Coordinates of C-alpha atoms in Angstrom, one line a residue:
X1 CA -1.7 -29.4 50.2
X2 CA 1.4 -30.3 52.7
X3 CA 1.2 -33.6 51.2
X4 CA 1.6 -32.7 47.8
X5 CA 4.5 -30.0 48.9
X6 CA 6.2 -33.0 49.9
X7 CA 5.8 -35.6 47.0
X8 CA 7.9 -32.7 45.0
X9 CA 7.2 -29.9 43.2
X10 CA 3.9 -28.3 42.8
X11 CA 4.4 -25.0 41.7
X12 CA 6.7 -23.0 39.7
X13 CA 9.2 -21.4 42.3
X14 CA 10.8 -17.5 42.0
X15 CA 13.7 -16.2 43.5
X16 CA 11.7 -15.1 46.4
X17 CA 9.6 -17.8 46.9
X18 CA 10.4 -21.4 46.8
X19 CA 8.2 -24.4 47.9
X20 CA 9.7 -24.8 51.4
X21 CA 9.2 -21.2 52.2
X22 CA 5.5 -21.8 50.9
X23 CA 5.4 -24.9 52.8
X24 CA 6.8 -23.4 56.2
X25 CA 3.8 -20.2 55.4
X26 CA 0.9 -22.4 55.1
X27 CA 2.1 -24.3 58.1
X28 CA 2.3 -21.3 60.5
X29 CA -1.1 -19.6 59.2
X30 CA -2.8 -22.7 60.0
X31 CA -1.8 -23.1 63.5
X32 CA -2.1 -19.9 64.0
X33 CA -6.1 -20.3 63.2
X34 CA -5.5 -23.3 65.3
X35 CA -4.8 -21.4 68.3
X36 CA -6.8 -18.1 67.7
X37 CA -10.0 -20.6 67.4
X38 CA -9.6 -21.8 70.8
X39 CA -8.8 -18.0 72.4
X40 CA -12.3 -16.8 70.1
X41 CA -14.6 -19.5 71.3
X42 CA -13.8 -17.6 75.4
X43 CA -14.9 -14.5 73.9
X44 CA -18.0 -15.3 71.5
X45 CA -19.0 -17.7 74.8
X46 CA -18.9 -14.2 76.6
X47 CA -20.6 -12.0 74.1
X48 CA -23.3 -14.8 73.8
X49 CA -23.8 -14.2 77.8
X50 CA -24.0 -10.7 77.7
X51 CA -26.6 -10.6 74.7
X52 CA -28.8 -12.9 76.4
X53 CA -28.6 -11.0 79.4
X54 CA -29.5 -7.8 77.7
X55 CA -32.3 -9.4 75.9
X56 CA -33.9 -10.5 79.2
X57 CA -33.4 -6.6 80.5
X58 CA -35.3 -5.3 77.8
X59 CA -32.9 -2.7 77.3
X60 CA -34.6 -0.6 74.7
X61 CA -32.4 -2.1 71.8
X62 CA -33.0 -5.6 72.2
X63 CA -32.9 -6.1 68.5
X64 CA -29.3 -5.5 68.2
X65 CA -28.4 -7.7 70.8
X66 CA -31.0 -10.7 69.4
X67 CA -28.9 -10.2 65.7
X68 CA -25.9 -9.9 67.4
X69 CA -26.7 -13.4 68.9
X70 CA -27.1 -14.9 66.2
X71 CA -24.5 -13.9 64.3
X72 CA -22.5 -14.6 67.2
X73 CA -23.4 -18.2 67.1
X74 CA -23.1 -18.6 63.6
X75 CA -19.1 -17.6 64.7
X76 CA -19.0 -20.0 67.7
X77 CA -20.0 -23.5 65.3
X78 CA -16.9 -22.4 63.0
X79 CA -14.7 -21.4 66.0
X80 CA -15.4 -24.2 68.5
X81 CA -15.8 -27.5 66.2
X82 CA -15.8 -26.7 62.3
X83 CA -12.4 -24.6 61.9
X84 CA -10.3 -26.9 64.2
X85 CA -11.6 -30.2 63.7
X86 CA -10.5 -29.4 59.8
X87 CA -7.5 -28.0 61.1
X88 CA -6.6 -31.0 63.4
X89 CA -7.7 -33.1 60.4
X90 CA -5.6 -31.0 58.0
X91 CA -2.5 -31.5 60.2
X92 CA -3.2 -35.3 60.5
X93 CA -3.1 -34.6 64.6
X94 CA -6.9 -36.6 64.0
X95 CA -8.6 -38.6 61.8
X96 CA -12.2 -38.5 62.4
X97 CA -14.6 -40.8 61.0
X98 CA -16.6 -40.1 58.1
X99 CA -19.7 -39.0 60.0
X100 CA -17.9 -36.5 62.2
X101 CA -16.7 -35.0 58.3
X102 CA -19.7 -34.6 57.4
X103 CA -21.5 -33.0 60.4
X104 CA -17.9 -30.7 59.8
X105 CA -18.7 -29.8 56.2
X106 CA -22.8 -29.1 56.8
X107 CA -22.3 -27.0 60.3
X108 CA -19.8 -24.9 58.2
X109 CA -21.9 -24.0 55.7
X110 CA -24.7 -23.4 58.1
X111 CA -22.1 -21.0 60.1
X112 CA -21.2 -19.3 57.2
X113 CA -24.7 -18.7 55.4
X114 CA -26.2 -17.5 59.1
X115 CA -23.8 -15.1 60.0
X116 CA -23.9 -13.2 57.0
X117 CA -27.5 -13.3 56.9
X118 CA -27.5 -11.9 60.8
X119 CA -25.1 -9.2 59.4
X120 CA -27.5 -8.1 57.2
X121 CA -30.3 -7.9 59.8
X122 CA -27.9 -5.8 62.0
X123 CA -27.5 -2.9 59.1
X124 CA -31.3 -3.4 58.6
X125 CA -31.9 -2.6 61.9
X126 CA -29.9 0.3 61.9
X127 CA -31.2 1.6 58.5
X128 CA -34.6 1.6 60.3
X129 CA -34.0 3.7 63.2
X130 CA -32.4 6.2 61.1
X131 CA -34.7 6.1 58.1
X132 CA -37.8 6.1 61.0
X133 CA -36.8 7.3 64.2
X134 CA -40.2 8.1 65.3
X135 CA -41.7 4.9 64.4
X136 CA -38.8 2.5 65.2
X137 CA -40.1 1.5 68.6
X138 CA -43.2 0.6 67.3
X139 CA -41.9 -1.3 63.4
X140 CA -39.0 -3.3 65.6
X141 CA -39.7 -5.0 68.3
X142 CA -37.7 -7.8 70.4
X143 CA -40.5 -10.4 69.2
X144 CA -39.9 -9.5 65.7
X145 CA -36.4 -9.7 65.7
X146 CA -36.1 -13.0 67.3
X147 CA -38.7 -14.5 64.8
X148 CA -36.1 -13.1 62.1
X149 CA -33.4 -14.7 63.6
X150 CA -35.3 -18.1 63.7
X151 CA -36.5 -17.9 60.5
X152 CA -32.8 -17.2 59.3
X153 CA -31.7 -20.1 61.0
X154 CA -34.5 -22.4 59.3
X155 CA -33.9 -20.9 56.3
X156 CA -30.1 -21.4 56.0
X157 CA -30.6 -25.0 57.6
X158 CA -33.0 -25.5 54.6
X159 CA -30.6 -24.2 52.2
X160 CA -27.8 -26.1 52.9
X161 CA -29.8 -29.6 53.7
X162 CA -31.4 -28.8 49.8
X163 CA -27.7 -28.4 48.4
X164 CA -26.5 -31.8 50.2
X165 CA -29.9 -33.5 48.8
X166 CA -29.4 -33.4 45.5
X167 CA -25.7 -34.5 45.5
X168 CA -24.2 -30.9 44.7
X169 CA -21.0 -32.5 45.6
X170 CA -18.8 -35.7 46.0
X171 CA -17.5 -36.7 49.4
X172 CA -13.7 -38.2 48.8
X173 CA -11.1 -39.7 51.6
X174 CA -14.1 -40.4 54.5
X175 CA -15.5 -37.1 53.0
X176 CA -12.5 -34.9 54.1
X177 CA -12.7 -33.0 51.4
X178 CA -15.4 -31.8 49.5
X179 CA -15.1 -31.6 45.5
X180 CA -17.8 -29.6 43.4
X181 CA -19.5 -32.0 40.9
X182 CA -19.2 -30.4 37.4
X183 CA -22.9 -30.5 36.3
X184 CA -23.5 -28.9 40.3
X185 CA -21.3 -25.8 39.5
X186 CA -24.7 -23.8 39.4
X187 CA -26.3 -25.0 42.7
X188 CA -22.6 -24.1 44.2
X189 CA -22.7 -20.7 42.6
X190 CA -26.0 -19.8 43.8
X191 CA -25.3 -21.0 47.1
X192 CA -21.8 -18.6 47.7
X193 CA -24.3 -15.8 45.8
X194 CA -26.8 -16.0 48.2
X195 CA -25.2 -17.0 51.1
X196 CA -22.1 -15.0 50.9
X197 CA -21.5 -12.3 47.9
X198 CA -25.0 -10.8 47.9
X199 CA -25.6 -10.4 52.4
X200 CA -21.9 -8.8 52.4
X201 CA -22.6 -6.4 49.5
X202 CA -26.0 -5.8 50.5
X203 CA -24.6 -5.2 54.7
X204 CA -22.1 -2.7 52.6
X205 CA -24.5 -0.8 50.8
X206 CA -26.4 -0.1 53.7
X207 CA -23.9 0.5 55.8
X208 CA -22.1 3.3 53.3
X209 CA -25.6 4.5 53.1
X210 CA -25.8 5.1 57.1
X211 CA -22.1 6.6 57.5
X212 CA -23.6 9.2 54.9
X213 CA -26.2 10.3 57.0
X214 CA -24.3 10.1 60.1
X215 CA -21.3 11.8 58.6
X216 CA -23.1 15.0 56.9
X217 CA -24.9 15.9 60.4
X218 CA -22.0 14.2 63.1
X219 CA -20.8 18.2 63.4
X220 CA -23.9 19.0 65.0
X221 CA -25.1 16.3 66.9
X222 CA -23.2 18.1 70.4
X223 CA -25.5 20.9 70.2
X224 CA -28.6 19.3 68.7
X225 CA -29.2 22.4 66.2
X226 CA -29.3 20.0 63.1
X227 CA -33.2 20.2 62.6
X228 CA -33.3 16.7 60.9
X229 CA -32.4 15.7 64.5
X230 CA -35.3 16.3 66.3
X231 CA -36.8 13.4 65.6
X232 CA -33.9 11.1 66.8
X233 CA -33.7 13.3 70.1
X234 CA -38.2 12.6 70.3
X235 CA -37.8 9.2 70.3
X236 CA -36.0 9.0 73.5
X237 CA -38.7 10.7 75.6
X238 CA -38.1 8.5 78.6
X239 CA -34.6 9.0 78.9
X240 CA -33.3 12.7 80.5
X241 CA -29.9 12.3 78.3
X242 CA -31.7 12.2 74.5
X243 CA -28.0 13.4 73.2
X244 CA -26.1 10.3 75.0
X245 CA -28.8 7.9 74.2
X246 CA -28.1 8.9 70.2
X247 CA -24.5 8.8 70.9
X248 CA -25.3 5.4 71.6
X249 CA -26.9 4.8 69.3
X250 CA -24.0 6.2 66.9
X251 CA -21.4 4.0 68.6
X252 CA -23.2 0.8 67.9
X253 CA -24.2 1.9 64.4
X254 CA -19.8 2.3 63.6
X255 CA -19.5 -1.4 65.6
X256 CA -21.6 -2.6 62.7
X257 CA -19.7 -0.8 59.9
X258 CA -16.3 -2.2 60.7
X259 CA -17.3 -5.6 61.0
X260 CA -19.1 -5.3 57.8
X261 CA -16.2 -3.9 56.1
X262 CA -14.0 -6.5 57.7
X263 CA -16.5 -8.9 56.2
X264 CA -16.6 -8.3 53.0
X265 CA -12.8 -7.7 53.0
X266 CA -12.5 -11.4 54.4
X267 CA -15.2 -13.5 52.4
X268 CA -15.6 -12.0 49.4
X269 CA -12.2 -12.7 47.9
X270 CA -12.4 -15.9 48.4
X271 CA -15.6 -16.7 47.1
X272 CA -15.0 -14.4 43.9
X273 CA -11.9 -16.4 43.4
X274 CA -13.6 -19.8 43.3
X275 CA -16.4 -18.9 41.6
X276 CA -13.7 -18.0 38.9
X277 CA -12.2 -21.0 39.3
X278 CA -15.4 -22.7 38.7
X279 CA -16.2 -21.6 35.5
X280 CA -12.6 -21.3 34.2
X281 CA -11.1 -24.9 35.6
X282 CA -7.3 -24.8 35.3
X283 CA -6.5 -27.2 32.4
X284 CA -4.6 -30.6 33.9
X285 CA -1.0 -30.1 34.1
X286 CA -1.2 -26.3 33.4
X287 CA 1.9 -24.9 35.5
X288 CA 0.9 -22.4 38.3
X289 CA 3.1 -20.1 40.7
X290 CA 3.5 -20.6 43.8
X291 CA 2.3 -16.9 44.4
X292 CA -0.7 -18.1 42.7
X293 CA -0.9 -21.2 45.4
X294 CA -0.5 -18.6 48.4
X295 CA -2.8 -15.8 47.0
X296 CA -5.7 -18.8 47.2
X297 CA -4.7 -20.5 50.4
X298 CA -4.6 -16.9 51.8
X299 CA -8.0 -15.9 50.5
X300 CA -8.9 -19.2 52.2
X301 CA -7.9 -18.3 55.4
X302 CA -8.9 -15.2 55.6
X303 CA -12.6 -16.7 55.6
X304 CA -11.4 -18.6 59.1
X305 CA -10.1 -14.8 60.1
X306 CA -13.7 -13.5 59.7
X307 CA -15.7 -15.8 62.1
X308 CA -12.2 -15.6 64.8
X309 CA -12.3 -11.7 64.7
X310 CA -15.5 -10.8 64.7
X311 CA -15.8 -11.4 68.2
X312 CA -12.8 -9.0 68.9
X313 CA -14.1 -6.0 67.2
X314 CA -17.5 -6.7 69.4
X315 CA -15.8 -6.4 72.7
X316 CA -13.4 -3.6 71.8
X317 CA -15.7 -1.2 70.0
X318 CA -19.3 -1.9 71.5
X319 CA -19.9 -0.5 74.3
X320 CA -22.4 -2.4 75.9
X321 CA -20.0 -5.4 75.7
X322 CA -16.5 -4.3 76.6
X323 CA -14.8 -5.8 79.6
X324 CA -14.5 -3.6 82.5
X325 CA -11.4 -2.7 83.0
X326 CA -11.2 -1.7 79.4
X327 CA -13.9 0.7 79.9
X328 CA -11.7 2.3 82.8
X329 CA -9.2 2.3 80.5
X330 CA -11.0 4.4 77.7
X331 CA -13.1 6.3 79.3
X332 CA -12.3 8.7 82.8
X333 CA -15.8 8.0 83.6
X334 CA -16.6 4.6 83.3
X335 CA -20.3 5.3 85.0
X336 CA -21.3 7.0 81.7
X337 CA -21.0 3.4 79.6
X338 CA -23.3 1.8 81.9
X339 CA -25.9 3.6 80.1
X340 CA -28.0 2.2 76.9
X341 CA -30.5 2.0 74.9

């Protein structure tokens, strides 16, 4: 793109908007992704620490943390090698050989394809301790969920090695860039479908579904007189607090709303926008604005925002994995967050 912007004109300019001004846009968005990458891979690093640890404590919710893993390291291959090696690449501050491309190229579609898929587990895991608070304990078990997360892993990795098998795609300039073969527009559909479009909009619909319930009875859930929450307060037995434990429970459950809405509000445009573009191809030398140019390069980016984010929202809005003194901060009584399920 910055080499085009400086062979001449690419786009039609407005009164507003000229090419430099574009040019000067693009450049400080990307090294801004350059830089938040770096400052994301501390704090996914982190999060992947504390989930571990909670998974070895057998804290009582060890599913949340097992999904959150691997979500979480779905984020970490984008963050720590795929987002600034094509960054670095992008800038020409590197030119890595053909093979480090291509490891580039797979690894982000792995990323991509597994972290949504985790996010989906996450609101599925939810869903199920609402839906069956009784029986939760018993349907979702640490064992379970990590054989999910495996077999979302496989699956993905089988996915994406099947798309770069049959030739879905042409690798051009040492394979820097990936272009969509014409008679593989399908495969490519289905992939950003299934991969992308349908785990957002499915993590959505569960999660609207869940802020329903939780919104028509969150009046009463201080005094407990809400009779369709007995059975959330019975399924703490062991634990003298039943009310904190399904505040907890609560708290985690609006950690997994926001970063689904921030999801789909991140990848989704994106990957409507070039599945448009894949079925409508812009005809050659059809003139475009350079709103047009900015609106897709922004859309772009805002996939990179996702995976540098996500982290963020974990360790400001759940509990279990803020920072200390942030916890002081929030809360007068920091002993009470020390307490989960």
């Amino acid at each position: 793109m910055m080499e085009l912007v400086d062979e001449g004109p690419v786009c039609i300019e407005s009164t507003f908007l000229t090419i430099r001004l574009m040019e000067n846009y693009l450049k400080s968005f990307e090294y801004f992704l350059l830089v938040s990458c770096f400052f994301s891979t501390f704090l996914q690093i982190y999060v992947l620490v504390k989930a571990v640890k909670y998974i070895r404590r057998a804290t009582g919710d060890e599913c949340l943390h097992v999904f959150l893993l691997s979500m979480t390291m779905g984020d970490l291959l984008l963050t720590s090698f795929c987002y600034p090696i094509e960054q670095l690449r992008e800038q020409e501050i590197i030119k890595p050989p053909q093979w480090i491309n291509v490891v580039q190229h797979f690894l982000t579609w792995l990323g991509l394809s597994a972290s949504s898929a985790s996010l989906i587990l996450l609101n599925a895991d939810k869903l199920m301790y609402f839906k069956f608070p009784l029986r939760y304990a018993n349907m979702v078990t640490s064992a379970k969920g990590i054989s999910l997360a495996v077999f979302v892993w496989f699956g993905c990795g089988v996915f994406v090695s099947l798309c770069w098998w049959l030739e879905c795609f042409t690798c051009e300039e040492d394979c820097r860039q990936l272009m969509i073969l014409p008679n593989k527009v399908v495969m490519y559909i289905v992939f950003t479908v299934s991969a992308c479009i349908a785990p957002s909009l499915t993590s959505l619909g569960v999660a609207i579904y869940i802020l329903n319930v939780v919104t028509s009875h969150r009046s009463k859930l201080s005094d407990g007189k809400d009779k369709k929450l007995v059975p959330f307060q019975q399924s703490f037995p062991e634990n003298g607090n039943s009310s904190h434990a399904l505040a907890t429970r609560l708290r985690t459950f609006y950690f997994i709303f926001m970063t689904t809405i921030f999801t789909v509000g991140t990848l989704l445009p994106y990957r409507i926008y070039n599945i448009q573009r894949q079925l409508t191809p812009r005809e050659q030398g059809e003139e475009i604005s350079c709103g047009s140019i900015i609106f897709s390069w922004t859309c772009l980016y805002f996939v990179s925002l996702n995976a540098i984010l996500n982290p963020i929202i974990t360790v400001t809005v759940l509990p279990q994995y803020r920072f200390q003194w942030m916890c002081k901060k929030i809360s007068s009584n920091p002993a009470t967050t020390a307490v989960y399920v």
